[in-house]
mmCIF file of C-alpha atoms in Angstrom:
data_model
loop_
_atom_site.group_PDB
_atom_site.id
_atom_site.type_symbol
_atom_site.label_atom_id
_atom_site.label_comp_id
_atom_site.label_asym_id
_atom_site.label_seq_id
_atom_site.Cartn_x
_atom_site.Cartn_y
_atom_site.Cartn_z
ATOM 1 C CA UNK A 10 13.562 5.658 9.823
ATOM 2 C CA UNK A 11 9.781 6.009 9.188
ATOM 3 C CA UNK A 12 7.426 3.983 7.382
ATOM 4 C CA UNK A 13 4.311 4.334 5.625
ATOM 5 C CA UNK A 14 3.043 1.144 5.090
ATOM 6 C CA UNK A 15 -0.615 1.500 2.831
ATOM 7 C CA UNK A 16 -3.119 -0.640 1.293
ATOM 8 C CA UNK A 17 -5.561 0.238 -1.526
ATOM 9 C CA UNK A 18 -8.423 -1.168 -2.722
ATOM 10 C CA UNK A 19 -10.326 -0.107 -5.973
ATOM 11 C CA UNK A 20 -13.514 -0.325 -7.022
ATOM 12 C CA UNK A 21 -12.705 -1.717 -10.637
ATOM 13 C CA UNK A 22 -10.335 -3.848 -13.080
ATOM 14 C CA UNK A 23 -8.760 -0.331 -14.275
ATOM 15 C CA UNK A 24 -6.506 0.147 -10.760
ATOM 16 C CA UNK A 25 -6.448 3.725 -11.689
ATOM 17 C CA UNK A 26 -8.835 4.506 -8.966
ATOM 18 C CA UNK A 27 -9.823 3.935 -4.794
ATOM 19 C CA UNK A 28 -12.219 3.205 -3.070
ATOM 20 C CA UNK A 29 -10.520 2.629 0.070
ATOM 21 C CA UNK A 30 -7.089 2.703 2.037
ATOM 22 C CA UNK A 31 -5.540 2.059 4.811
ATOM 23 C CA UNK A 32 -2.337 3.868 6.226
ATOM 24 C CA UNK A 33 0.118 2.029 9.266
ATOM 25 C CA UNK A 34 3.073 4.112 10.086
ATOM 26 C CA UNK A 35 5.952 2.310 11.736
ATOM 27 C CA UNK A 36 9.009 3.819 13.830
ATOM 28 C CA UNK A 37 11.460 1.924 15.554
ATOM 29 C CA UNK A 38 9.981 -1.112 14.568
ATOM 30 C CA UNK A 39 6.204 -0.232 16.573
ATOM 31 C CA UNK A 40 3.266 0.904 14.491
ATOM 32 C CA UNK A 41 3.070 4.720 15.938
ATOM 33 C CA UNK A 42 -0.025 5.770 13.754
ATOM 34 C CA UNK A 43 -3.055 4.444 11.751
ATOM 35 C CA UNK A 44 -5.396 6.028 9.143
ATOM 36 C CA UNK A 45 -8.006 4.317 7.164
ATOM 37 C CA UNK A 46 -10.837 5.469 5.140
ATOM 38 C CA UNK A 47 -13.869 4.703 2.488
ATOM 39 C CA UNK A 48 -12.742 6.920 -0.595
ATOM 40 C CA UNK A 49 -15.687 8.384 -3.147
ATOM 41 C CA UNK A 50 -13.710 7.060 -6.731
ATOM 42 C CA UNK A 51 -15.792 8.691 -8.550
ATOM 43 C CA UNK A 52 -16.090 6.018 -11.700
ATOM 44 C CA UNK A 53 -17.828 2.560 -11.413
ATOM 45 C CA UNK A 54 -18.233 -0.230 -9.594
ATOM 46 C CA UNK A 55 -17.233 -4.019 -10.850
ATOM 47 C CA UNK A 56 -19.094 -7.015 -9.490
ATOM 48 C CA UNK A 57 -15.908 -8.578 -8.835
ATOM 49 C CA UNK A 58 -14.032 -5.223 -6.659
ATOM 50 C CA UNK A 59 -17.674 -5.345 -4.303
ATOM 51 C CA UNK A 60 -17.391 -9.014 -3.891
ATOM 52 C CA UNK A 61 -13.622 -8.726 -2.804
ATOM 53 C CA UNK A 62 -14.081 -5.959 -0.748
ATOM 54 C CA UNK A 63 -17.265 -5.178 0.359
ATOM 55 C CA UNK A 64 -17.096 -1.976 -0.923
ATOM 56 C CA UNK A 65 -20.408 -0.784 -2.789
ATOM 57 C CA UNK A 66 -21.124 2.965 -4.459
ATOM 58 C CA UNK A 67 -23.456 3.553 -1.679
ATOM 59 C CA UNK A 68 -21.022 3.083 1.029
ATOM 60 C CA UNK A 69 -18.642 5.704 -0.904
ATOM 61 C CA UNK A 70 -21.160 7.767 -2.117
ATOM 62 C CA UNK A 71 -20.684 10.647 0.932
ATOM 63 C CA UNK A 72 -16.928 9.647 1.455
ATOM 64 C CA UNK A 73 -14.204 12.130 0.083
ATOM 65 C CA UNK A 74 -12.511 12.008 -2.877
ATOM 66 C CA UNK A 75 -8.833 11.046 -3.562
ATOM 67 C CA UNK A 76 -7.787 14.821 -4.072
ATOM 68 C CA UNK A 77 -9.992 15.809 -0.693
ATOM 69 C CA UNK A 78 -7.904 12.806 0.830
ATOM 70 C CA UNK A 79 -5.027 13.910 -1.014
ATOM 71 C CA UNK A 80 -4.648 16.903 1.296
ATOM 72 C CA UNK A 81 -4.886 15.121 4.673
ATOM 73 C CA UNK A 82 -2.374 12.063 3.746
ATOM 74 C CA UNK A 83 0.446 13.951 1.296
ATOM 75 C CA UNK A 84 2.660 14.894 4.037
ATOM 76 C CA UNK A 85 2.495 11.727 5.650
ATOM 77 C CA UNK A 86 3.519 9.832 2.607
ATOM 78 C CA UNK A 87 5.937 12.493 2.050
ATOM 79 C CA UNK A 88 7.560 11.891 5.403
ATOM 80 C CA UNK A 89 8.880 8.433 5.038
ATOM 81 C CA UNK A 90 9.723 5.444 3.028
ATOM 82 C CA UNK A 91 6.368 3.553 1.769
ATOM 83 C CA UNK A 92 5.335 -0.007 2.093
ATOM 84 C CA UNK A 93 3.100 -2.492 0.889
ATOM 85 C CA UNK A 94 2.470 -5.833 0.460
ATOM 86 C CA UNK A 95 2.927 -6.626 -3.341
ATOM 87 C CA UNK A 96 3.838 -3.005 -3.598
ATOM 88 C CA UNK A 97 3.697 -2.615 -7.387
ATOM 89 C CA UNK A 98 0.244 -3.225 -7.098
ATOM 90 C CA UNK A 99 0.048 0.104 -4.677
ATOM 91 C CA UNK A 100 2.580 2.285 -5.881
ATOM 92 C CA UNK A 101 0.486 2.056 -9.350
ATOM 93 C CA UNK A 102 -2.991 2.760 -8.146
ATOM 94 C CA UNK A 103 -1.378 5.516 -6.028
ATOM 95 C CA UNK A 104 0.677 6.638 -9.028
ATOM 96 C CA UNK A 105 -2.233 6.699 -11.481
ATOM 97 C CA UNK A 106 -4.302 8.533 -9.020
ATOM 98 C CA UNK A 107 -2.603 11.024 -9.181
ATOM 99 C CA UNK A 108 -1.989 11.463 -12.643
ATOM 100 C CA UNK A 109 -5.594 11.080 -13.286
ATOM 101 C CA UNK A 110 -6.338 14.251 -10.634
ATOM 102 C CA UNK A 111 -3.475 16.001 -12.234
ATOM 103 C CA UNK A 112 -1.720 16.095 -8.311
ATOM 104 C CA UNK A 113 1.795 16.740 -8.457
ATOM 105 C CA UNK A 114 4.286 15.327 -6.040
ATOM 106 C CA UNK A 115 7.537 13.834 -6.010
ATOM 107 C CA UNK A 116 8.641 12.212 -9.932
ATOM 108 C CA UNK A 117 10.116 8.850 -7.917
ATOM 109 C CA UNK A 118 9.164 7.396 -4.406
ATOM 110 C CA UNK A 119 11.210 5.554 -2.406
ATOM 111 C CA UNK A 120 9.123 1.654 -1.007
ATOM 112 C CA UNK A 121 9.656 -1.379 -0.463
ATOM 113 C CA UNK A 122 7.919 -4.161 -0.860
ATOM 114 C CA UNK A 123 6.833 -7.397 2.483
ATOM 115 C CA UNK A 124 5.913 -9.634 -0.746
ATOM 116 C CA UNK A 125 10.065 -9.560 -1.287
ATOM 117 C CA UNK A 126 10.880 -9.128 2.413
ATOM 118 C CA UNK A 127 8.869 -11.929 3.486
ATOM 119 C CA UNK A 128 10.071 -14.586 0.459
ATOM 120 C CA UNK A 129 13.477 -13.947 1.835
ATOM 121 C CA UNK A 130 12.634 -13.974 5.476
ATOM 122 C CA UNK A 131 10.925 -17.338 5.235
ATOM 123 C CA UNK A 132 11.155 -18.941 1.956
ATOM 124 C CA UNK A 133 9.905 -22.385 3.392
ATOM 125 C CA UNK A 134 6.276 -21.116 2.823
ATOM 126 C CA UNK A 135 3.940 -22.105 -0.156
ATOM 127 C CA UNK A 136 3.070 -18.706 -1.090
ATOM 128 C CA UNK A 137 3.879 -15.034 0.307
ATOM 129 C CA UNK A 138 0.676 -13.819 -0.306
ATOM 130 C CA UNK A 139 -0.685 -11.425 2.862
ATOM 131 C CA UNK A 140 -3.075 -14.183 4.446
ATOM 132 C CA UNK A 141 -0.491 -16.844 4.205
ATOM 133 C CA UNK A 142 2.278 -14.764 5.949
ATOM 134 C CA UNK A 143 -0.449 -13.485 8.082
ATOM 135 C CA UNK A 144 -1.275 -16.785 8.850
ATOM 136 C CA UNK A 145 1.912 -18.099 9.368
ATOM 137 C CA UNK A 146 3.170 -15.414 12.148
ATOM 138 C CA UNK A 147 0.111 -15.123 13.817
ATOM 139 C CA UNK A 148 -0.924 -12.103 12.636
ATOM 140 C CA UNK A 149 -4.741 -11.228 12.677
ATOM 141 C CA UNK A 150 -5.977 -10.298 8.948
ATOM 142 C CA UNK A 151 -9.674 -9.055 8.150
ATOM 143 C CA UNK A 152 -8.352 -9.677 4.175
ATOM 144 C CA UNK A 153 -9.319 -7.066 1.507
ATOM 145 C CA UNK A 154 -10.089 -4.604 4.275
ATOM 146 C CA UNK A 155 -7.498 -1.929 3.588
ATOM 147 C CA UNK A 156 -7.303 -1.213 7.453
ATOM 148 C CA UNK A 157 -6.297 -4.228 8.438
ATOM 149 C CA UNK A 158 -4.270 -5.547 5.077
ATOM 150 C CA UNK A 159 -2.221 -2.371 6.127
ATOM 151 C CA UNK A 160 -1.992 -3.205 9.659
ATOM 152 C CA UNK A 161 -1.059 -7.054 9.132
ATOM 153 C CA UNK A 162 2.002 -5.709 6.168
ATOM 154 C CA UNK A 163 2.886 -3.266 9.015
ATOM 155 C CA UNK A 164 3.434 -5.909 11.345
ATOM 156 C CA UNK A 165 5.240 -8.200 8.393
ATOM 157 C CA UNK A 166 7.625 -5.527 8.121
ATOM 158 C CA UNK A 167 8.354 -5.163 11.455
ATOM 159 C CA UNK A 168 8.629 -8.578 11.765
ATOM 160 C CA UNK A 169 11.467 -8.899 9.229
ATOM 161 C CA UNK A 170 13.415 -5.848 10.794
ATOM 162 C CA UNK A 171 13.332 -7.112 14.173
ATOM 163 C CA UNK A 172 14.688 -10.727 13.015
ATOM 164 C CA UNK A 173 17.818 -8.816 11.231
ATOM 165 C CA UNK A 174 16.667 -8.323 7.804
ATOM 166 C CA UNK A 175 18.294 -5.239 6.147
ATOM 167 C CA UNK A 176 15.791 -3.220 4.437
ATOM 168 C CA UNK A 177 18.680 -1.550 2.040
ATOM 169 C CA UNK A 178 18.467 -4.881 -0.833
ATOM 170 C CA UNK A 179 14.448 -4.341 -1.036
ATOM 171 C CA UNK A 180 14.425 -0.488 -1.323
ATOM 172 C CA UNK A 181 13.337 0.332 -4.679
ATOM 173 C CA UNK A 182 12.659 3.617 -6.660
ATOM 174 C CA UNK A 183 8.972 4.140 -8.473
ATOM 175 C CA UNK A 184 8.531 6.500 -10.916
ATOM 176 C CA UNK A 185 5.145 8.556 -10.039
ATOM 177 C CA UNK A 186 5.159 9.581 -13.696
ATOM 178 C CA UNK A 187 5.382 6.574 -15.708
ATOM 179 C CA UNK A 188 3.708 4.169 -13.229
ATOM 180 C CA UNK A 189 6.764 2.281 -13.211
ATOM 181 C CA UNK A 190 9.733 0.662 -10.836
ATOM 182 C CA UNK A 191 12.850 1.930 -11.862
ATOM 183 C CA UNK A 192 15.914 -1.011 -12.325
ATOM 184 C CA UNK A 193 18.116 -1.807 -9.281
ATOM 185 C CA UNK A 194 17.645 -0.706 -5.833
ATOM 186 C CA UNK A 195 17.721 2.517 -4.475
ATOM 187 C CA UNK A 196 20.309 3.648 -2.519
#
């Protein structure tokens, strides 16, 4: 089975756009590929994204746009079953995205989500948020940075599988067209 396990970050409260991502795939349990780049969002800038992220209209200002980006990264999303920590989040920035560019794809995607995987894998812990987990396994985390927020959920993941978790109970469908996560899992 192949992952693609993606972060996003945006540059505003609307979620409807990136400025950044970052892309870990994962086979056999081993991270096999990684991809990560600045995205131009074309729309502005809130204090708050820039203070999160670091991520200012200058430092986007020559980097491509999500349908330039689009082209490069479709058949690798198209090639496996995505991931993210607090997926929802991701699946509906990716979702609106491309409803906003007017990109077809797919009408439902197949992800899960390490927020679930890792509440069940170690429910001890005060929070599942990705620097706690991080934290907690020993996994390095430059937080907010979509490179390494991917990398660290990559390694969550793997993580989980390796200690006997089944990923079938977490698999979920999203609907690319509604921005929404269909009911029940996905089988």
């Amino acid at each position: 089975m192949k992952f693609v396990v993606f972060d996003v970050e945006t540059p505003n409260g609307a979620n409807r756009a990136m400025s950044a991502i970052g892309v870990s795939v994962v086979e056999q349990m081993q991270i096999v590929n990684e991809f990560a780049t600045l995205i131009n969002p074309e729309t502005h800038f809130d204090r708050f994204n820039i203070e999160l992220t670091g991520i200012t209209p200058e430092a986007v200002k020559d980097a491509p746009t999500f349908p330039e980006l689009w082209e490069v990264i479709e058949p690798i999303f198209s090639d496996g079953i995505l991931i993210a920590h607090n997926a929802p989040f991701d699946m509906g920035v990716l979702a609106r995205c491309l409803h906003s560019y007017q990109i077809g794809w797919k009408p439902y995607a197949q992800y899960a989500c390490t927020v679930r995987m890792s509440k069940a894998c170690y429910p001890q812990l005060c929070n599942h948020r990705l620097n706690t987990v991080s934290d907690f396994l020993g996994i390095e985390l430059d937080h907010h940075k979509a490179s390494s927020d991917a990398h660290a959920c990559a390694e969550i993941l793997c993580v989980c599988l390796r200690s006997g978790m089944e990923l079938r109970p977490f698999l979920r469908a999203y609907d690319m067209n509604r921005c929404c996560t269909l009911g029940g899992n996905w089988r």
